[in-house]
mmCIF file of C-alpha atoms and ligand atoms in Angstrom:
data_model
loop_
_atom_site.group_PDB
_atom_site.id
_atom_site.type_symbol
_atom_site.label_atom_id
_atom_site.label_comp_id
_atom_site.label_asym_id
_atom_site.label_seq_id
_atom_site.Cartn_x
_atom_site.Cartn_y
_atom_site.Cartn_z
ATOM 1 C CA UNK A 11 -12.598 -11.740 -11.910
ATOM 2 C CA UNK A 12 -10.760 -15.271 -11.328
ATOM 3 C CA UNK A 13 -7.305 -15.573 -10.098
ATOM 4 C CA UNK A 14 -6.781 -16.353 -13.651
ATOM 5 C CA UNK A 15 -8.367 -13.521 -15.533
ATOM 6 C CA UNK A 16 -6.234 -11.449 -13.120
ATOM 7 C CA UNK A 17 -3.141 -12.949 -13.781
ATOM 8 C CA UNK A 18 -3.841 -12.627 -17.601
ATOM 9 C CA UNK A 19 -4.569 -8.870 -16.826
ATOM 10 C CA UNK A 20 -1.740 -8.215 -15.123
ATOM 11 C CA UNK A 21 0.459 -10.113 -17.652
ATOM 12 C CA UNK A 22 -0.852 -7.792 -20.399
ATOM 13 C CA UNK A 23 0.408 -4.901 -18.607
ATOM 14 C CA UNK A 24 3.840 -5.948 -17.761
ATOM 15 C CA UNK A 25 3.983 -6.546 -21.531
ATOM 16 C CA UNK A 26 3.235 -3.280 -22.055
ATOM 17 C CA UNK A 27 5.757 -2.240 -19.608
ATOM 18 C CA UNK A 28 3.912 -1.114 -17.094
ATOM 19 C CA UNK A 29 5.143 -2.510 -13.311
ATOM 20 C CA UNK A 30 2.619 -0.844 -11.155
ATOM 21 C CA UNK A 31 -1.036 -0.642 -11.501
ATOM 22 C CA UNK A 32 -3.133 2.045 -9.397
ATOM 23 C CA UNK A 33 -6.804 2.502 -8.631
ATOM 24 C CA UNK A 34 -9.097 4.934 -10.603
ATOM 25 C CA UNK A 35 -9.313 7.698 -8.716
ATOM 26 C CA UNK A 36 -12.758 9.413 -8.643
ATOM 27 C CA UNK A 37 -13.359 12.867 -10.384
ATOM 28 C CA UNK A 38 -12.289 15.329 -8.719
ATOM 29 C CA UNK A 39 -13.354 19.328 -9.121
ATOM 30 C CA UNK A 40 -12.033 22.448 -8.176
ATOM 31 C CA UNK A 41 -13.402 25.990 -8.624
ATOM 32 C CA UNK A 42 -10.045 27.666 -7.864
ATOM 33 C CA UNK A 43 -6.184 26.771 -9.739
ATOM 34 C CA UNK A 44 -4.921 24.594 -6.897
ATOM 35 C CA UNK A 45 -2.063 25.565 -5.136
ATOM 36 C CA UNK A 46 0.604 22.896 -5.930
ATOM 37 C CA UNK A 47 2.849 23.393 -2.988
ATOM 38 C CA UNK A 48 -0.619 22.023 -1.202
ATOM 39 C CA UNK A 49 -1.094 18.953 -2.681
ATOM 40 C CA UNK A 50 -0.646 15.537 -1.140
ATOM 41 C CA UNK A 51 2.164 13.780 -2.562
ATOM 42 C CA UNK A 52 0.469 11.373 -4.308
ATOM 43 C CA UNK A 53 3.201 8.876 -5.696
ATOM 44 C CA UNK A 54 2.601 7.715 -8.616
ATOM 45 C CA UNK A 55 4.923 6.100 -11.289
ATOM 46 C CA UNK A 56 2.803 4.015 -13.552
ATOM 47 C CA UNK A 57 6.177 2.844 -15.764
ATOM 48 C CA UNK A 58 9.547 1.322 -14.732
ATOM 49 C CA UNK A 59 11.894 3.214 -12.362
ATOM 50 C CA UNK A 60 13.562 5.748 -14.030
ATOM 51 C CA UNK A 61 11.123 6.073 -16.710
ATOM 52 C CA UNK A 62 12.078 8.707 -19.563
ATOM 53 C CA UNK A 63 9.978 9.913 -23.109
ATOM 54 C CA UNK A 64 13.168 7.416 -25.063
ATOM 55 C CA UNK A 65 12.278 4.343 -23.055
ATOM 56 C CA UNK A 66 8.435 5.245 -23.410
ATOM 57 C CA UNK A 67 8.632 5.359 -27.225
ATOM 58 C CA UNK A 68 11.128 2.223 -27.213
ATOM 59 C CA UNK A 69 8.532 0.367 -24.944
ATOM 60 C CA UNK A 70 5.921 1.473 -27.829
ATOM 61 C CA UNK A 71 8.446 -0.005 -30.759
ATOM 62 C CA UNK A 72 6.346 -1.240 -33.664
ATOM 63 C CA UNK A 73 3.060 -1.394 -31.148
ATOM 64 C CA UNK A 74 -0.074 -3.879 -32.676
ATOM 65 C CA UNK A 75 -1.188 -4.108 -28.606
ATOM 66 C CA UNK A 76 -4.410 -2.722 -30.157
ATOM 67 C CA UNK A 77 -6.595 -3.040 -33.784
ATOM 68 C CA UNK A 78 -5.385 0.334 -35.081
ATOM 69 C CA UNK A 79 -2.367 -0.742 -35.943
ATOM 70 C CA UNK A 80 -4.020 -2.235 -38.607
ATOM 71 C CA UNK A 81 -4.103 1.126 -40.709
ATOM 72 C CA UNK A 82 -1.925 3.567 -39.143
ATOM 73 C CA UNK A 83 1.019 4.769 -41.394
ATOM 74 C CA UNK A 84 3.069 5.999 -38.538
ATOM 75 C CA UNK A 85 2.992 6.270 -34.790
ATOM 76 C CA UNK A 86 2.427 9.508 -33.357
ATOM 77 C CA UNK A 87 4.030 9.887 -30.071
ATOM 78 C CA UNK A 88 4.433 13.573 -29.351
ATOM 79 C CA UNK A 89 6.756 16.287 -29.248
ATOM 80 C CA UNK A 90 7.439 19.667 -28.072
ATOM 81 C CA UNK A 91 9.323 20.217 -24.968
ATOM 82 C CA UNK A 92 9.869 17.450 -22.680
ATOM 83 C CA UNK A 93 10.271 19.469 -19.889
ATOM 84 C CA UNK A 94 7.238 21.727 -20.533
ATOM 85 C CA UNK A 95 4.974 23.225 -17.449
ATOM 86 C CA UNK A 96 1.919 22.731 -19.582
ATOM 87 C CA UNK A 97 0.718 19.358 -21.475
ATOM 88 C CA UNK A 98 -1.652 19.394 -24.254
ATOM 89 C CA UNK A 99 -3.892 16.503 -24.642
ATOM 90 C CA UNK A 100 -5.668 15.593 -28.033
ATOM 91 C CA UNK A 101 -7.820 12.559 -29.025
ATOM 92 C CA UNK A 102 -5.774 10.980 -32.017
ATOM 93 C CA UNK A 103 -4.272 11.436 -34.908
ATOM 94 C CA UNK A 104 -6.093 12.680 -38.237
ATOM 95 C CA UNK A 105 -4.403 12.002 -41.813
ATOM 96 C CA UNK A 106 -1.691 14.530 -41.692
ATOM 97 C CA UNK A 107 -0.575 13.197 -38.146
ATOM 98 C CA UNK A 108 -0.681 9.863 -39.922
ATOM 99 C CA UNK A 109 1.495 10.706 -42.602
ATOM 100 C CA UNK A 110 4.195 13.143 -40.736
ATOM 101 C CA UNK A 111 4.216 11.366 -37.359
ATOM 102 C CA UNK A 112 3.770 14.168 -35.768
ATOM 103 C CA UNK A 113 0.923 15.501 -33.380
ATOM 104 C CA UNK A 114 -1.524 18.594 -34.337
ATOM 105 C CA UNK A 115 0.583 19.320 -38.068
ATOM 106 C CA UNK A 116 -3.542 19.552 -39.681
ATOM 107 C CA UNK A 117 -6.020 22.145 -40.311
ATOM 108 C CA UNK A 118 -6.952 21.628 -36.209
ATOM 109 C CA UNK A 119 -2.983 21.644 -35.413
ATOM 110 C CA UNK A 120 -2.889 24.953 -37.081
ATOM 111 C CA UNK A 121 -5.600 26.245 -35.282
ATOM 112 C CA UNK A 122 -3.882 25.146 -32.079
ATOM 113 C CA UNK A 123 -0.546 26.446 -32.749
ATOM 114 C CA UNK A 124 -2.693 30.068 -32.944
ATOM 115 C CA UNK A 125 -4.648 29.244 -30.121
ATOM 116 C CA UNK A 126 -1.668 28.770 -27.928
ATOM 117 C CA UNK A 127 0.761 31.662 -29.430
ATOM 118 C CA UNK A 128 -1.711 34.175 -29.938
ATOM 119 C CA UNK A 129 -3.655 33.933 -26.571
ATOM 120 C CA UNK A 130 -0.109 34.287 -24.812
ATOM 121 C CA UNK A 131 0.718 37.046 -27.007
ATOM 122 C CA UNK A 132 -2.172 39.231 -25.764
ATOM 123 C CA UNK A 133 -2.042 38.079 -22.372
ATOM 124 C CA UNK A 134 1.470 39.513 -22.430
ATOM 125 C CA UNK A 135 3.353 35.880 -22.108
ATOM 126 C CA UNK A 136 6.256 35.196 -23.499
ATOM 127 C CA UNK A 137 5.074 31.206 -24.938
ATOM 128 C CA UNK A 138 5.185 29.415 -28.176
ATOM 129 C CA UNK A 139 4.176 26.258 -29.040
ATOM 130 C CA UNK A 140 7.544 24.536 -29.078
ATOM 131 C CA UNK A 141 7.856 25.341 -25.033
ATOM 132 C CA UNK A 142 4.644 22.977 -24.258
ATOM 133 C CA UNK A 143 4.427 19.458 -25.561
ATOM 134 C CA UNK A 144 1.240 17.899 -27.334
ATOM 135 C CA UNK A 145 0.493 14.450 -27.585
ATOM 136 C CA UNK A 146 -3.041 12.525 -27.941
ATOM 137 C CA UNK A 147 -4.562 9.405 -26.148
ATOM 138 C CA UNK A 148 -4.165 7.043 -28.961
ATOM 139 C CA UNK A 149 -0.923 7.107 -30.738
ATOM 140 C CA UNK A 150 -2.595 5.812 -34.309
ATOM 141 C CA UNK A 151 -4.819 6.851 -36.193
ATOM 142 C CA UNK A 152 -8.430 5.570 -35.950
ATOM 143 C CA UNK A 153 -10.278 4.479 -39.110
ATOM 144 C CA UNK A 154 -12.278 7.136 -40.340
ATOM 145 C CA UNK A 155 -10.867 9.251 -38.069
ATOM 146 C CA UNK A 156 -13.546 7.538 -35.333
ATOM 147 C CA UNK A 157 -13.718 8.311 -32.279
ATOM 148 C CA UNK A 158 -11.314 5.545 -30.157
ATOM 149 C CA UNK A 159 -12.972 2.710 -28.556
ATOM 150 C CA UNK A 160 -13.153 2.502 -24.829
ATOM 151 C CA UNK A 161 -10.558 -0.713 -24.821
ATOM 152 C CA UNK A 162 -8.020 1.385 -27.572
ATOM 153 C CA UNK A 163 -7.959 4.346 -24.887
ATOM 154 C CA UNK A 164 -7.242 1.935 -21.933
ATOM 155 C CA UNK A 165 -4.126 -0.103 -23.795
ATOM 156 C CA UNK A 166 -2.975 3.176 -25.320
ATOM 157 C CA UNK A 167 -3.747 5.346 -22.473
ATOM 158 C CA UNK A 168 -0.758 3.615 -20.493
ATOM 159 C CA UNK A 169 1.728 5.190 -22.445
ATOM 160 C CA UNK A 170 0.347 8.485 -21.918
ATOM 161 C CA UNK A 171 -0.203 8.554 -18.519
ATOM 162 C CA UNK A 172 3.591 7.208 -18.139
ATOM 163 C CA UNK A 173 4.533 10.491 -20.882
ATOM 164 C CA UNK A 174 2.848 12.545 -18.551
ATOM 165 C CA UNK A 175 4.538 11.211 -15.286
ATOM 166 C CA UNK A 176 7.904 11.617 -16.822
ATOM 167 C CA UNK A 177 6.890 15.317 -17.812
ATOM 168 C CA UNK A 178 5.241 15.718 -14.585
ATOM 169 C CA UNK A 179 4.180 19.337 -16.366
ATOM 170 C CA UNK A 180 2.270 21.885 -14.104
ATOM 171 C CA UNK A 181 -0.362 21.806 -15.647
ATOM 172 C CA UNK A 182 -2.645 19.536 -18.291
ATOM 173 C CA UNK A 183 -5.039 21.053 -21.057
ATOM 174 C CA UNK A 184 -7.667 18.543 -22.097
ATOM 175 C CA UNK A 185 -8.354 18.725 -25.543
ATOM 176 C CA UNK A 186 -12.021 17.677 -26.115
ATOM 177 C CA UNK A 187 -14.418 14.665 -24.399
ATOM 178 C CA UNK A 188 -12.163 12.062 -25.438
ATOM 179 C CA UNK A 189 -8.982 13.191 -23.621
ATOM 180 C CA UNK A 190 -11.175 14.198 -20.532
ATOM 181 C CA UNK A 191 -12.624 11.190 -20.418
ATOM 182 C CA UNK A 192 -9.487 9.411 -20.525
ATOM 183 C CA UNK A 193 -7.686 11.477 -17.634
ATOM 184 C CA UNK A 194 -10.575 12.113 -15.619
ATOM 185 C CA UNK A 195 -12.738 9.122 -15.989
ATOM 186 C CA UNK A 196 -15.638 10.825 -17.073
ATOM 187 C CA UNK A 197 -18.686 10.397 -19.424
ATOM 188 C CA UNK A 198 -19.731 14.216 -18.903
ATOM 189 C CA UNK A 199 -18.828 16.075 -21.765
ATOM 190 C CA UNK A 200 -16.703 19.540 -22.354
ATOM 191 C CA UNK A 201 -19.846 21.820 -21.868
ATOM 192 C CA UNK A 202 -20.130 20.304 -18.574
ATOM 193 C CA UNK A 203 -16.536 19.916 -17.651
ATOM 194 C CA UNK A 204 -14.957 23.212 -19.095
ATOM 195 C CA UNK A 205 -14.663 26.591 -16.757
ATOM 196 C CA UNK A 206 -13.449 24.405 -13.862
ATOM 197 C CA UNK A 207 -10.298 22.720 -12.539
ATOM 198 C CA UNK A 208 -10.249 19.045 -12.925
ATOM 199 C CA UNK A 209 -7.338 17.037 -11.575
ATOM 200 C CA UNK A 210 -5.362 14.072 -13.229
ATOM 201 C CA UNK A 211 -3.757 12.449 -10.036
ATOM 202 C CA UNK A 212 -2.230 15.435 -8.539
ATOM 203 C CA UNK A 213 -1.972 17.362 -11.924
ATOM 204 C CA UNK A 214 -4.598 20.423 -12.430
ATOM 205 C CA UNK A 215 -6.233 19.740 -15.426
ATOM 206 C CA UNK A 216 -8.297 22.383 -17.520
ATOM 207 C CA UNK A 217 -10.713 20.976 -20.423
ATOM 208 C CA UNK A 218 -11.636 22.752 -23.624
ATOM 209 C CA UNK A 219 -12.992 22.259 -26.954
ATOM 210 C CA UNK A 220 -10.612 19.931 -29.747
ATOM 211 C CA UNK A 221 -9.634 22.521 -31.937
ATOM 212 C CA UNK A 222 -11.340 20.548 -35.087
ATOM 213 C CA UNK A 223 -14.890 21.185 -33.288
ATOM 214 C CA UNK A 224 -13.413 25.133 -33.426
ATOM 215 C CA UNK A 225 -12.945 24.493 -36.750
ATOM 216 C CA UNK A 226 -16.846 23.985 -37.356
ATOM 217 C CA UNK A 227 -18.142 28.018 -38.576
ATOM 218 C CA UNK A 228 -21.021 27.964 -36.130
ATOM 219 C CA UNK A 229 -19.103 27.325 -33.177
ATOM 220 C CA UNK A 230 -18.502 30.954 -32.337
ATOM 221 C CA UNK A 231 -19.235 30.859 -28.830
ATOM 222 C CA UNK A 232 -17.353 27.491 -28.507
ATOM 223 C CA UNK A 233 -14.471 29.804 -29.654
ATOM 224 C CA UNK A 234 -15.061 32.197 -26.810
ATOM 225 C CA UNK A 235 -14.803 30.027 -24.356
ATOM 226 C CA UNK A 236 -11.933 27.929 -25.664
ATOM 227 C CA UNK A 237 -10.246 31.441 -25.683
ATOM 228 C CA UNK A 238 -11.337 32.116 -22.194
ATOM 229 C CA UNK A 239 -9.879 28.329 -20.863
ATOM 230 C CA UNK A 240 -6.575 28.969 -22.408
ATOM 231 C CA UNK A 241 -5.994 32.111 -21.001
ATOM 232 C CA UNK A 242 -7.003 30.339 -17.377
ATOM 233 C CA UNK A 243 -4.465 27.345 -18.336
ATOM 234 C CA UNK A 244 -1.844 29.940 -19.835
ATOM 235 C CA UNK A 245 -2.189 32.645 -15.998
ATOM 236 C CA UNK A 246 -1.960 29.407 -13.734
ATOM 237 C CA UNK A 247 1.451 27.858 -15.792
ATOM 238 C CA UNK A 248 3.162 30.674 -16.479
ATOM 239 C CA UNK A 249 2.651 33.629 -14.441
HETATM 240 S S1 SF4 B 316 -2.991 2.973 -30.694
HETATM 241 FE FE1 SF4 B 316 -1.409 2.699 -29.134
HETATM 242 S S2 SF4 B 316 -1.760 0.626 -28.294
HETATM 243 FE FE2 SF4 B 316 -2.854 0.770 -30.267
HETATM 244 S S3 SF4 B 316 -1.404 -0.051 -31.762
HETATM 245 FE FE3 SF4 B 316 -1.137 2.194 -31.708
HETATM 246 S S4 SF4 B 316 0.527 2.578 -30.246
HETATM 247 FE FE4 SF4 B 316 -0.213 0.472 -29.931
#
């Protein structure tokens, strides 16, 4: 890059609020849940000092930093609890999300909201879906409901890794290839990355199947195993 192209670059991102910019860090994976009290303290504020979920969806405003603006009906930024140990990451809104503004409100969003109640309910935990917090890597909705383009997840992904600083949550669910890709850096997919602990800086991140792949009748054992990573995700938060 030029001394040019970088200044460009960097102007972007303070226009997108964003004050300090960090290196990639490789992949990194565990085989056991990672004792937090061990970790180093990595730092690592990506937005503006005394950052908060408000000033994040201010920053976002009436956002066209990317083409799917173009047909988006609303922004979806997130909800649930903003102080919730465990993070849910999608890919992007569908049509319903579209409509509502609101994350996971579909077919797939219904399936979630039974993943995540009725795995804690026979593990014996005391959860519903209001006490984590789902949001996606894009916050509009791709044409077609395609997959998001590699330079879509990068602008958008700012905002959620500054969502997930401010929640700082104990733990992160990756929901499908597109969110592990975009917290983890990877190009291996969830067959390859699921069973394991991942890490997002010094967040423990599990990956699963998106529930609309669940959704699919053949994907019985996909089911299974999405069953089994929840109630891995679910034991490490909230025992
Ligand atoms: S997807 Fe994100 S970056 Fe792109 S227009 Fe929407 S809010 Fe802005």
């Amino acid at each position: 890059m030029t001394k040019e192209e970088v200044r460009r670059y960097l102007e972007f991102y303070q226009d997108l609020g964003v004050k300090t910019l960090y290196k990639r860090q490789p992949l990194v994976t565990i085989h056991q849940p990672p004792s937090t009290s061990h970790l180093p303290p990595i730092v690592l504020s990506l937005g503006p000092d005394h950052d908060n979920l408000a000033k994040i969806s201010e920053d976002i405003g009436d956002c066209k930093r990317c083409r799917l603006h173009e047909g988006r009906n609303k922004i979806v930024f997130g909800s649930g609890n903003e102080q919730a140990k465990l993070v849910f990451v999608g890919e992007g809104p569908g049509a319903d999300e579209d409509e509502q503004g609101m994350p996971f409100v579909g077919r797939a969003g219904q399936l979630l909201t039974q993943m995540i109640e009725g795995t804690a309910k026979k593990e014996g935990l005391d959860l519903l879906r209001k006490d984590v917090y789902i949001c996606n890597v894009v916050k509009c909705r791709p044409p077609e409901n395609r997959t998001p383009l590699p330079d879509e997840m990068e602008i958008c992904g700012q905002f959620l890794f500054r969502q997930l600083e401010v929640i700082r949550p104990k733990a992160i669910c990756a929901l499908g290839s597109t969110a592990a890709k975009a917290l983890l850096g990877t190009k291996d997919g969830v067959m390859r990355l699921r069973g394991k602990w991942h890490k997002w800086r010094d967040i423990p991140v599990i990956v699963t199947y998106h529930p609309s792949y669940l959704l699919r009748p053949y994907n019985q054992n996909a089911k299974r195993e999405a069953w089994e990573d929840l109630k891995k995700v679910l034991h490490f938060v909230y025992d």
